[in-house]
XYZ file of C-alpha atoms in Angstrom:
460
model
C -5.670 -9.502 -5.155
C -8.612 -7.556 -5.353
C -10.344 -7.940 -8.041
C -12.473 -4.597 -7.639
C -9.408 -2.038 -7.792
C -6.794 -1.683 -10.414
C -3.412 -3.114 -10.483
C -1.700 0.513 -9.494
C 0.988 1.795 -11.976
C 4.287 3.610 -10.796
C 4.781 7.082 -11.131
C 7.562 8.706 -10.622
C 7.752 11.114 -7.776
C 5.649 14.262 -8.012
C 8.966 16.173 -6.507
C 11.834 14.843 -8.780
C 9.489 15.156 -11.888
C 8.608 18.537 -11.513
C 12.278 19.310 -12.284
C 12.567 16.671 -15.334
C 11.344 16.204 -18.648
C 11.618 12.386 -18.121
C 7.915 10.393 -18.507
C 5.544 10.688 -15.321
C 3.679 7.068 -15.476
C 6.389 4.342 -15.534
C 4.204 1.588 -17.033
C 3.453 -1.758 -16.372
C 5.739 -5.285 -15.781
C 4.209 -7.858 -17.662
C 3.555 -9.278 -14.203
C 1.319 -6.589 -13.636
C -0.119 -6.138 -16.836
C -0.925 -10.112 -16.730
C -2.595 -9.587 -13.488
C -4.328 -6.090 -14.692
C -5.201 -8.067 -17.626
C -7.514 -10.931 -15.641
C -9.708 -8.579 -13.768
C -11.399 -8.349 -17.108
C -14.538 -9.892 -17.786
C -14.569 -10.861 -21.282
C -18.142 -9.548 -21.703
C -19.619 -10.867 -24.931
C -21.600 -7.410 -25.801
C -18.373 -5.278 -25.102
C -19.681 -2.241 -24.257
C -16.075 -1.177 -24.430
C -15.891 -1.558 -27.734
C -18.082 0.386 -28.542
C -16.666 3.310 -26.115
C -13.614 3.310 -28.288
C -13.471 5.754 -31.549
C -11.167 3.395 -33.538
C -13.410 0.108 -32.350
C -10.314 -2.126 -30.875
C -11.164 -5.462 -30.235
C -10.570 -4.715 -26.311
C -11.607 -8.023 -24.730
C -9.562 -9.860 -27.567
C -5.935 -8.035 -27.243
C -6.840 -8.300 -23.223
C -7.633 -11.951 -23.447
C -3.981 -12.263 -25.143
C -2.290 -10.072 -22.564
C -3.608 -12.696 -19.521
C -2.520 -15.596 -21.623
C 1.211 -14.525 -22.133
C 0.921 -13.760 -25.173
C 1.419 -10.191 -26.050
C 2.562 -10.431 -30.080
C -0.842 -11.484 -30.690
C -2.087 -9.047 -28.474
C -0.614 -6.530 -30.079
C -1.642 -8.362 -33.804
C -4.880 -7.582 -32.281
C -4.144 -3.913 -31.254
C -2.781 -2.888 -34.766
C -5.860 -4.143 -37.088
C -7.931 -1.128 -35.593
C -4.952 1.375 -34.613
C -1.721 2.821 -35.986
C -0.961 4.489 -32.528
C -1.060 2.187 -29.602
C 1.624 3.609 -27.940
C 0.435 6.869 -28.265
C -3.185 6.054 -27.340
C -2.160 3.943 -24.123
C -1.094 7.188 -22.610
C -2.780 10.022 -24.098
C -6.311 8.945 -25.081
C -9.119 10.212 -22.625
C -10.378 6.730 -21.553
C -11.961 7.469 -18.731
C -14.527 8.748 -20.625
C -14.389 6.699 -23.542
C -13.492 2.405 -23.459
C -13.160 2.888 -19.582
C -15.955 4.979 -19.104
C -18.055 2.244 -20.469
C -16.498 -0.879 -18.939
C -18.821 -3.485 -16.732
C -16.008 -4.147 -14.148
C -16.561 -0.513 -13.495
C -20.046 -0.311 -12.294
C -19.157 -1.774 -9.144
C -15.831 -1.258 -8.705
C -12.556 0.076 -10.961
C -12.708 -0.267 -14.893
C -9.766 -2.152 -16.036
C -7.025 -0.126 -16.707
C -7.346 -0.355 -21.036
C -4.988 2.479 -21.527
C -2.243 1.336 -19.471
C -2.614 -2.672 -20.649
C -2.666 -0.927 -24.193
C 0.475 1.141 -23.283
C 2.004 -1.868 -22.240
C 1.332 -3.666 -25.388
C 3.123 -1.327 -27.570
C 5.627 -0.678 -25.576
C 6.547 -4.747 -25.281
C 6.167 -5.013 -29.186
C 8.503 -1.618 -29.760
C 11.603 -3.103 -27.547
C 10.871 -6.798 -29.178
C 10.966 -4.973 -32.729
C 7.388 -6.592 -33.750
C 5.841 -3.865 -36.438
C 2.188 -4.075 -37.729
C 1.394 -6.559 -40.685
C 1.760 -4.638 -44.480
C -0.407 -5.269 -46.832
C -0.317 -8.267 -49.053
C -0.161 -6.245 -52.428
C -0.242 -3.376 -54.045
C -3.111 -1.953 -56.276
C -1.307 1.087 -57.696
C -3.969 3.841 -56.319
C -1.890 6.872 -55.193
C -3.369 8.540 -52.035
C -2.137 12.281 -50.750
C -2.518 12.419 -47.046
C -1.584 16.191 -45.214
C -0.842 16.237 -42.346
C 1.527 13.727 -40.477
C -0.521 14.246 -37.273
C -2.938 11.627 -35.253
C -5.838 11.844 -38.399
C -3.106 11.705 -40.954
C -1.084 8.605 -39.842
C -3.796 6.651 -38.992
C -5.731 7.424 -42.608
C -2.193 7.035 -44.602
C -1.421 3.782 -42.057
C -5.357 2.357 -42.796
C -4.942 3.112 -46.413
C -1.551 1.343 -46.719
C -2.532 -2.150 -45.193
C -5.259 -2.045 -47.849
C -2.381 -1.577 -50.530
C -2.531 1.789 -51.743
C 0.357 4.014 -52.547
C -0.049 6.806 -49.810
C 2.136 9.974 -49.723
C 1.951 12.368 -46.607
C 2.920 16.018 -46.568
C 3.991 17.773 -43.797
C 4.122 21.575 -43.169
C 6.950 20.681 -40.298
C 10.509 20.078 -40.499
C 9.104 16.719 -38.321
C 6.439 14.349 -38.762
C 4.032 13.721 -35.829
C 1.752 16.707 -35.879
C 0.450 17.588 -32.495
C 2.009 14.591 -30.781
C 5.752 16.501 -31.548
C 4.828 20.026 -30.916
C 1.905 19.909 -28.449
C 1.855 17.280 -25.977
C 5.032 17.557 -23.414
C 7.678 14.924 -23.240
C 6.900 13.803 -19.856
C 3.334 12.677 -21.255
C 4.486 11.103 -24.480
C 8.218 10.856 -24.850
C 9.529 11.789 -28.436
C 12.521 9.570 -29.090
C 10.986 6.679 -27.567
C 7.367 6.781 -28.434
C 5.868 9.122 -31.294
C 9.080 8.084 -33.293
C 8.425 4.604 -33.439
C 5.143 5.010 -33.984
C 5.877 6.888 -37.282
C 8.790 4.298 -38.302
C 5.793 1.625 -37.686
C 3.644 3.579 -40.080
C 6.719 4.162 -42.954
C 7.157 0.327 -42.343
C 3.618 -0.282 -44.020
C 5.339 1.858 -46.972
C 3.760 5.053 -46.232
C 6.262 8.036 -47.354
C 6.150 11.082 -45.679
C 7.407 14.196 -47.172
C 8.393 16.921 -44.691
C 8.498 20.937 -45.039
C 5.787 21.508 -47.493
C 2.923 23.401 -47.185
C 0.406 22.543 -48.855
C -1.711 25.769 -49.987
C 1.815 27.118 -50.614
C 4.151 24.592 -51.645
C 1.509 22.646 -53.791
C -2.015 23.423 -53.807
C -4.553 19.844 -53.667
C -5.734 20.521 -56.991
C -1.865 19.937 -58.333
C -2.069 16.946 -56.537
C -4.888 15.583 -57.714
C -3.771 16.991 -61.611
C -0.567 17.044 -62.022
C 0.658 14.951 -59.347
C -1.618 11.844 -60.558
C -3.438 11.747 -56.988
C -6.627 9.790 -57.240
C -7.667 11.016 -53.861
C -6.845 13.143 -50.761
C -7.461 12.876 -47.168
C -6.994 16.894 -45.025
C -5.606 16.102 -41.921
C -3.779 19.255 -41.348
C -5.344 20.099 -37.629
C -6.089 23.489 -35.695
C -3.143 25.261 -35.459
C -4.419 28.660 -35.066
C -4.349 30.146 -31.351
C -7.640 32.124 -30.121
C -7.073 35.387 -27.779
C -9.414 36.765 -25.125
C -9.115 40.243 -27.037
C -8.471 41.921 -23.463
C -5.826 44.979 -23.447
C -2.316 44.502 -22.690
C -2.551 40.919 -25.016
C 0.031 42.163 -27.011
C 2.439 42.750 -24.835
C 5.991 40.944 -24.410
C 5.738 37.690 -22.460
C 2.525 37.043 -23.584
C 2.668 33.557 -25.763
C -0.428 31.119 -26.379
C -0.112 28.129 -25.786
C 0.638 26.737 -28.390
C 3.672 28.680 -29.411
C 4.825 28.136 -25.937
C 4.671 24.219 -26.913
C 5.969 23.664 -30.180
C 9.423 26.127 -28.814
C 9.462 23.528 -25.833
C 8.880 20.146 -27.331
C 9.659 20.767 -31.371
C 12.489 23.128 -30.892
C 13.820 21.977 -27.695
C 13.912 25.255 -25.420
C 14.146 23.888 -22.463
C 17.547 22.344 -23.705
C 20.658 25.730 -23.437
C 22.223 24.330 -26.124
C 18.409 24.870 -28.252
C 18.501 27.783 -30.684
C 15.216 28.062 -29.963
C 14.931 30.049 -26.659
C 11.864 30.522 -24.429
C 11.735 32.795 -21.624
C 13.047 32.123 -18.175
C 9.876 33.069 -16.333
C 9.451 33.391 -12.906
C 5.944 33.470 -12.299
C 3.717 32.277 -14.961
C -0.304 32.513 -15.733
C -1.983 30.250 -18.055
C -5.180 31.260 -18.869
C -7.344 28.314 -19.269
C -8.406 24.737 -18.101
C -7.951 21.607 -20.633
C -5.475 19.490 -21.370
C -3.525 22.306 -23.101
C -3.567 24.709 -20.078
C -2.178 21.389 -17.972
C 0.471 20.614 -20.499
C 1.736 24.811 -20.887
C 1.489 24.952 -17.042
C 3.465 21.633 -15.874
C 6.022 22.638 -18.412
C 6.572 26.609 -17.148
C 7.147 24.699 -13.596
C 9.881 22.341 -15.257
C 10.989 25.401 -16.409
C 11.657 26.847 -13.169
C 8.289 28.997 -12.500
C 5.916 29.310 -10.158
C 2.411 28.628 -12.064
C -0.892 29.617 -11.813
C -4.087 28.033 -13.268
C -6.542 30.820 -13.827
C -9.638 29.489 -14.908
C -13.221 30.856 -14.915
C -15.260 28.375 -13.332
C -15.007 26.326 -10.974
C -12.945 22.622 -10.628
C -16.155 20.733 -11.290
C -16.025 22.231 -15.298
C -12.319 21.778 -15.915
C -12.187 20.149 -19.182
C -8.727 18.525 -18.574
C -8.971 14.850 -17.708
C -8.572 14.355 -14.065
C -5.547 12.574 -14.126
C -3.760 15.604 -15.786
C -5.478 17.947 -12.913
C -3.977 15.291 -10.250
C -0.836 15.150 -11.424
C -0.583 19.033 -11.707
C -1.663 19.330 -8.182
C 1.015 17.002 -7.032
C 3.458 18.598 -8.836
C 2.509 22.014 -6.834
C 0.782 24.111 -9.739
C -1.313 26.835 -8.085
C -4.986 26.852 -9.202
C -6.747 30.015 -9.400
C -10.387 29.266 -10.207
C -13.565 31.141 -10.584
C -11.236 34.100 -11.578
C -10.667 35.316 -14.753
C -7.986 38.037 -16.871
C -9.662 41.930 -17.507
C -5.986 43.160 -18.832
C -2.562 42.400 -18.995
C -0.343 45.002 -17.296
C 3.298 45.880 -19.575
C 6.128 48.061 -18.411
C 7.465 51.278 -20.376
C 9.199 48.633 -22.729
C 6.472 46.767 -22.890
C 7.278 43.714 -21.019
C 4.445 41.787 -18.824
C 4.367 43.064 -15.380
C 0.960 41.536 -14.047
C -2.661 40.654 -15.016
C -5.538 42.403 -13.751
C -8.295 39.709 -12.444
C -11.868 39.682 -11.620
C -13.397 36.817 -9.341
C -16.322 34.861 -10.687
C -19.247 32.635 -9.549
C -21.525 30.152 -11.266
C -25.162 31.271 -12.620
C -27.404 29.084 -14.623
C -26.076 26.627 -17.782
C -25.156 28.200 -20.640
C -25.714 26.396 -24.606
C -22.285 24.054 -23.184
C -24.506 23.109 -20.653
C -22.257 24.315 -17.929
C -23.209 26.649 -15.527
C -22.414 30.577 -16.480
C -19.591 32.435 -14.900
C -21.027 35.579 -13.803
C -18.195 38.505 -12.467
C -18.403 39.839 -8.846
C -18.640 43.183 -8.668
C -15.712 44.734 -6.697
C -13.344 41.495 -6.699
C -11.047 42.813 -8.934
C -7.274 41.949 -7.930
C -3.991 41.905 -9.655
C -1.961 38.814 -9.904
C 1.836 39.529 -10.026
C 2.906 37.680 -13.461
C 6.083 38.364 -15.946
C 4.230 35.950 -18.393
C 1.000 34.780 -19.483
C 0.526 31.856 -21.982
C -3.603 31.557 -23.264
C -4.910 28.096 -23.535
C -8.443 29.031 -25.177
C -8.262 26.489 -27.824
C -7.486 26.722 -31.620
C -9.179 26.722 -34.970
C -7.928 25.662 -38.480
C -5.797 27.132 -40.383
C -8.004 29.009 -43.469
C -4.700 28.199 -46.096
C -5.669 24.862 -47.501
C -9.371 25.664 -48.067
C -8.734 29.126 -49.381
C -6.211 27.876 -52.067
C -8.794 25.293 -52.843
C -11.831 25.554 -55.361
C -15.262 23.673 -54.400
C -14.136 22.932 -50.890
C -16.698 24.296 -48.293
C -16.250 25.626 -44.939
C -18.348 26.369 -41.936
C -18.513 29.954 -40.027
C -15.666 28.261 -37.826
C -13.363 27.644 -40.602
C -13.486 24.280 -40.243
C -14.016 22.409 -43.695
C -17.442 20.394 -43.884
C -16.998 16.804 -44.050
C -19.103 13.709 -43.657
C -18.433 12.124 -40.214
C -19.190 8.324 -41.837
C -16.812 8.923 -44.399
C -15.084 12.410 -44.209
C -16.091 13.312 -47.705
C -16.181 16.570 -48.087
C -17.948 19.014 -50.790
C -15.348 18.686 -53.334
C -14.968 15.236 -55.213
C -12.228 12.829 -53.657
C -11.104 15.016 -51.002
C -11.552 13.909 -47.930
C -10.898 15.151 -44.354
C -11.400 14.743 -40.584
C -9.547 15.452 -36.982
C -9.045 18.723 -35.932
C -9.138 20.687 -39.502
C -13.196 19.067 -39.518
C -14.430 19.607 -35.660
C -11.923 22.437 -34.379
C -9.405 21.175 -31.381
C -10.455 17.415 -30.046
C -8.381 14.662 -28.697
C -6.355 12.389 -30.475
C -8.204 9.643 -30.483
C -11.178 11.677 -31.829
C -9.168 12.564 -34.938
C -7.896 8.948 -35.109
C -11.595 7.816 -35.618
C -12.112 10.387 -38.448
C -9.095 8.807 -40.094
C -10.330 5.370 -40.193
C -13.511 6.895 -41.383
C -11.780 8.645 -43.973
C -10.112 5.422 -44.881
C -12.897 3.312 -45.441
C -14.666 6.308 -47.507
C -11.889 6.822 -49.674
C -11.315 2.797 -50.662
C -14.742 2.831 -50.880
C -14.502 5.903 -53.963
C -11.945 4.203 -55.529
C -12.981 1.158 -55.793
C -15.904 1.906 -57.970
């Protein structure tokens, strides 16, 4: 074995997947997990550590994993996250606990994510949940939001034996994990699920289809209800638009919407009451994660896709692996081109999107270099639908129906990163509804935070 490259996982193949909904990585055997597992150095000043938003233990649950032992692994795994399944397959580590590993200055990180994967995954089928706490001390919580932030606040909050309550806008719990990221990335039934029924199993209770701002406001919670604190965790559901003409034309979705009708409602199942449209050529405008997830699930859907992003491959925000994988699976990338108008027919249906070719000036404030238009490139690509991936913002419900909360120019409410308090006391937020669209594991961190600042209030 060579102890300078990774332990490859199995995938399954890029031309049967790109007709299923079925999961693309296929995991690890414990025999290759264990062998994964001892390429790892053990450093004493884990610099992987501190990499990781939720702080796992890395070298610890790792150390267990090469030993055989995976219930203490995953022992170790669940005092810093509520997710591990989740994280394993969705979390950016390349650029995070893998990004900073030693074994990877000279060769391949270890493979975190996938040894993490693996770890949840062996505890879920061997029906090991995470430890509750050892009593209760009769402090009543309010967590909204049932998505990445949420669970892992309401799940932090519960081990340390307070009475926590979620409320979810959704007919299902999950957040963006049921209605944003695709099944083939992180399978429903199997995965996000379990993860929740882990959670509940701490004694968290989760009430469904109420929106709060409408349903209840937070000051009934905190007044009538006889909450003594509450954690916002209600994400950035709110699509942006480029504002071009022809955006409001019929086949035009963002991506979002496109999303939840696919993974939430089911559209891609005939039997769905849900439908989505059976496209035949599809343009998502964009180029993170999103983009990769709306545009590998039009081609499962039986389109041809295009990519169209602005710059060039070198800026894509998307983590490489999602790129990879979309390139295997035969999505077409358009890149330093970008939309003028979307074209409609006399009923108003999408016909095609006017384009302009782009190339790179000097950095912008992202620090990325400036797409500049080329006169005269303009070309029309031949689309009957269009889904925009140009992020999303908060929401404005739960801080408009709430008095003394404050908000930034974004919408997003103003919170303390340590702790996530925010302006108004024993309210607390973080994820999504605090920085505007991140990654999961980003609004997992601001959970913990949360956590820790709101045991910290009420234990004065």
């Amino acid at each position: 074995m060579d102890v300078m490259k990774k332990v490859p996982v199995k995938e399954q193949d890029a031309k049967e997947r790109a007709h299923n909904f079925e999961e693309v990585c296929l995991g690890y055997t414990l025999e290759e997990a264990q062998a994964e597992a001892s390429r790892c150095l053990n450093c004493k000043n884990a610099m992987c550590i501190k990499g990781c938003p939720v702080s796992i233990n890395i070298p610890a649950f790792i150390e267990q994993v090469k030993l055989g032992d995976i219930e203490k692994a995953y022992e170790i795994l669940s005092e810093s996250t509520a997710l591990p399944a989740v994280c394993g397959r969705v979390c950016p580590q390349e650029t995070q606990c893998e990004g900073k590993c030693i074994r990877g200055i000279k060769g391949e990180a270890v493979s975190i994510g996938k040894l993490e994967r693996f770890v949840a995954d062996w505890a879920s089928e061997h029906g090991i949940k995470p430890k509750k706490a050892a009593a209760s001390n009769g402090k009543k919580v309010a967590v909204i939001g049932s998505g990445p932030s949420g669970l892992t606040c309401a799940g932090d909050l519960a081990k340390m034996g307070y009475d926590v309550t979620i409320f979810e806008a959704l007919h299902e719990a999950g957040g963006v994990l049921v209605y944003g990221i695709p099944e083939f990335r992180l399978p429903k039934t199997k995965v996000v699920a379990k993860e929740i029924e882990n959670v509940k199993s701490l004694g968290v209770k989760i009430e469904t289809d109420v929106v709060v701002g409408k349903s209840v406001t937070i000051d009934e919670l905190i007044n009538e209800e006889g909450f003594e604190a509450v954690f916002i965790g209600s994400g950035a559901g709110l699509p942006k638009f480029m504002g071009i003409p022809g955006e409001n034309s019929n086949g035009v979705f963002s991506a979002n919407e496109y999303l939840t009708r696919s993974n939430l409602m089911k559209a891609f199942d005939e039997s769905s009451n849900t439908p989505i449209m059976k496209s035949k050529k599809v343009a998502v405008v964009g180029g993170g994660n999103v983009a990769m997830d709306a545009a590998r699930t039009a081609l499962r859907l039986g389109a041809e896709v295009h990519i169209v992003y602005r710059r060039s491959e070198e800026e894509l925000p998307a983590r490489v692996e999602e790129v990879h994988h979309a390139k295997e699976e035969g999505i077409i990338f358009d890149l330093l081109t970008n939309p003028t108008e979307i074209i409609a027919d006399e009923k108003g249906w999408v016909t095609g999107m006017k384009c302009i070719r782009m190339e790179l000036g000097e950095p912008d404030a992202s620090g990325r270099r400036r797409p500049i238009e080329i006169p005269g490139s303009e070309f029309v690509l031949d689309v009957d639908t269009v889904i925009m991936s140009l992020g999303t913002s908060p929401n404005p419900l739960i801080s408009s129906t709430t008095e003394g909360l404050e908000i930034n120019k974004h919408k997003c409410i103003i919170a303390a990163e340590e702790t996530g308090a925010t302006s108004k006391a024993g309210v607390y937020a973080g994820g999504d509804a605090v920085t505007g669209a991140a990654t999961v594991i980003l609004a997992m961190g601001a959970g913990k935070a949360a956590a820790k600042g709101i045991d910290e209030y009420l234990s004065k």
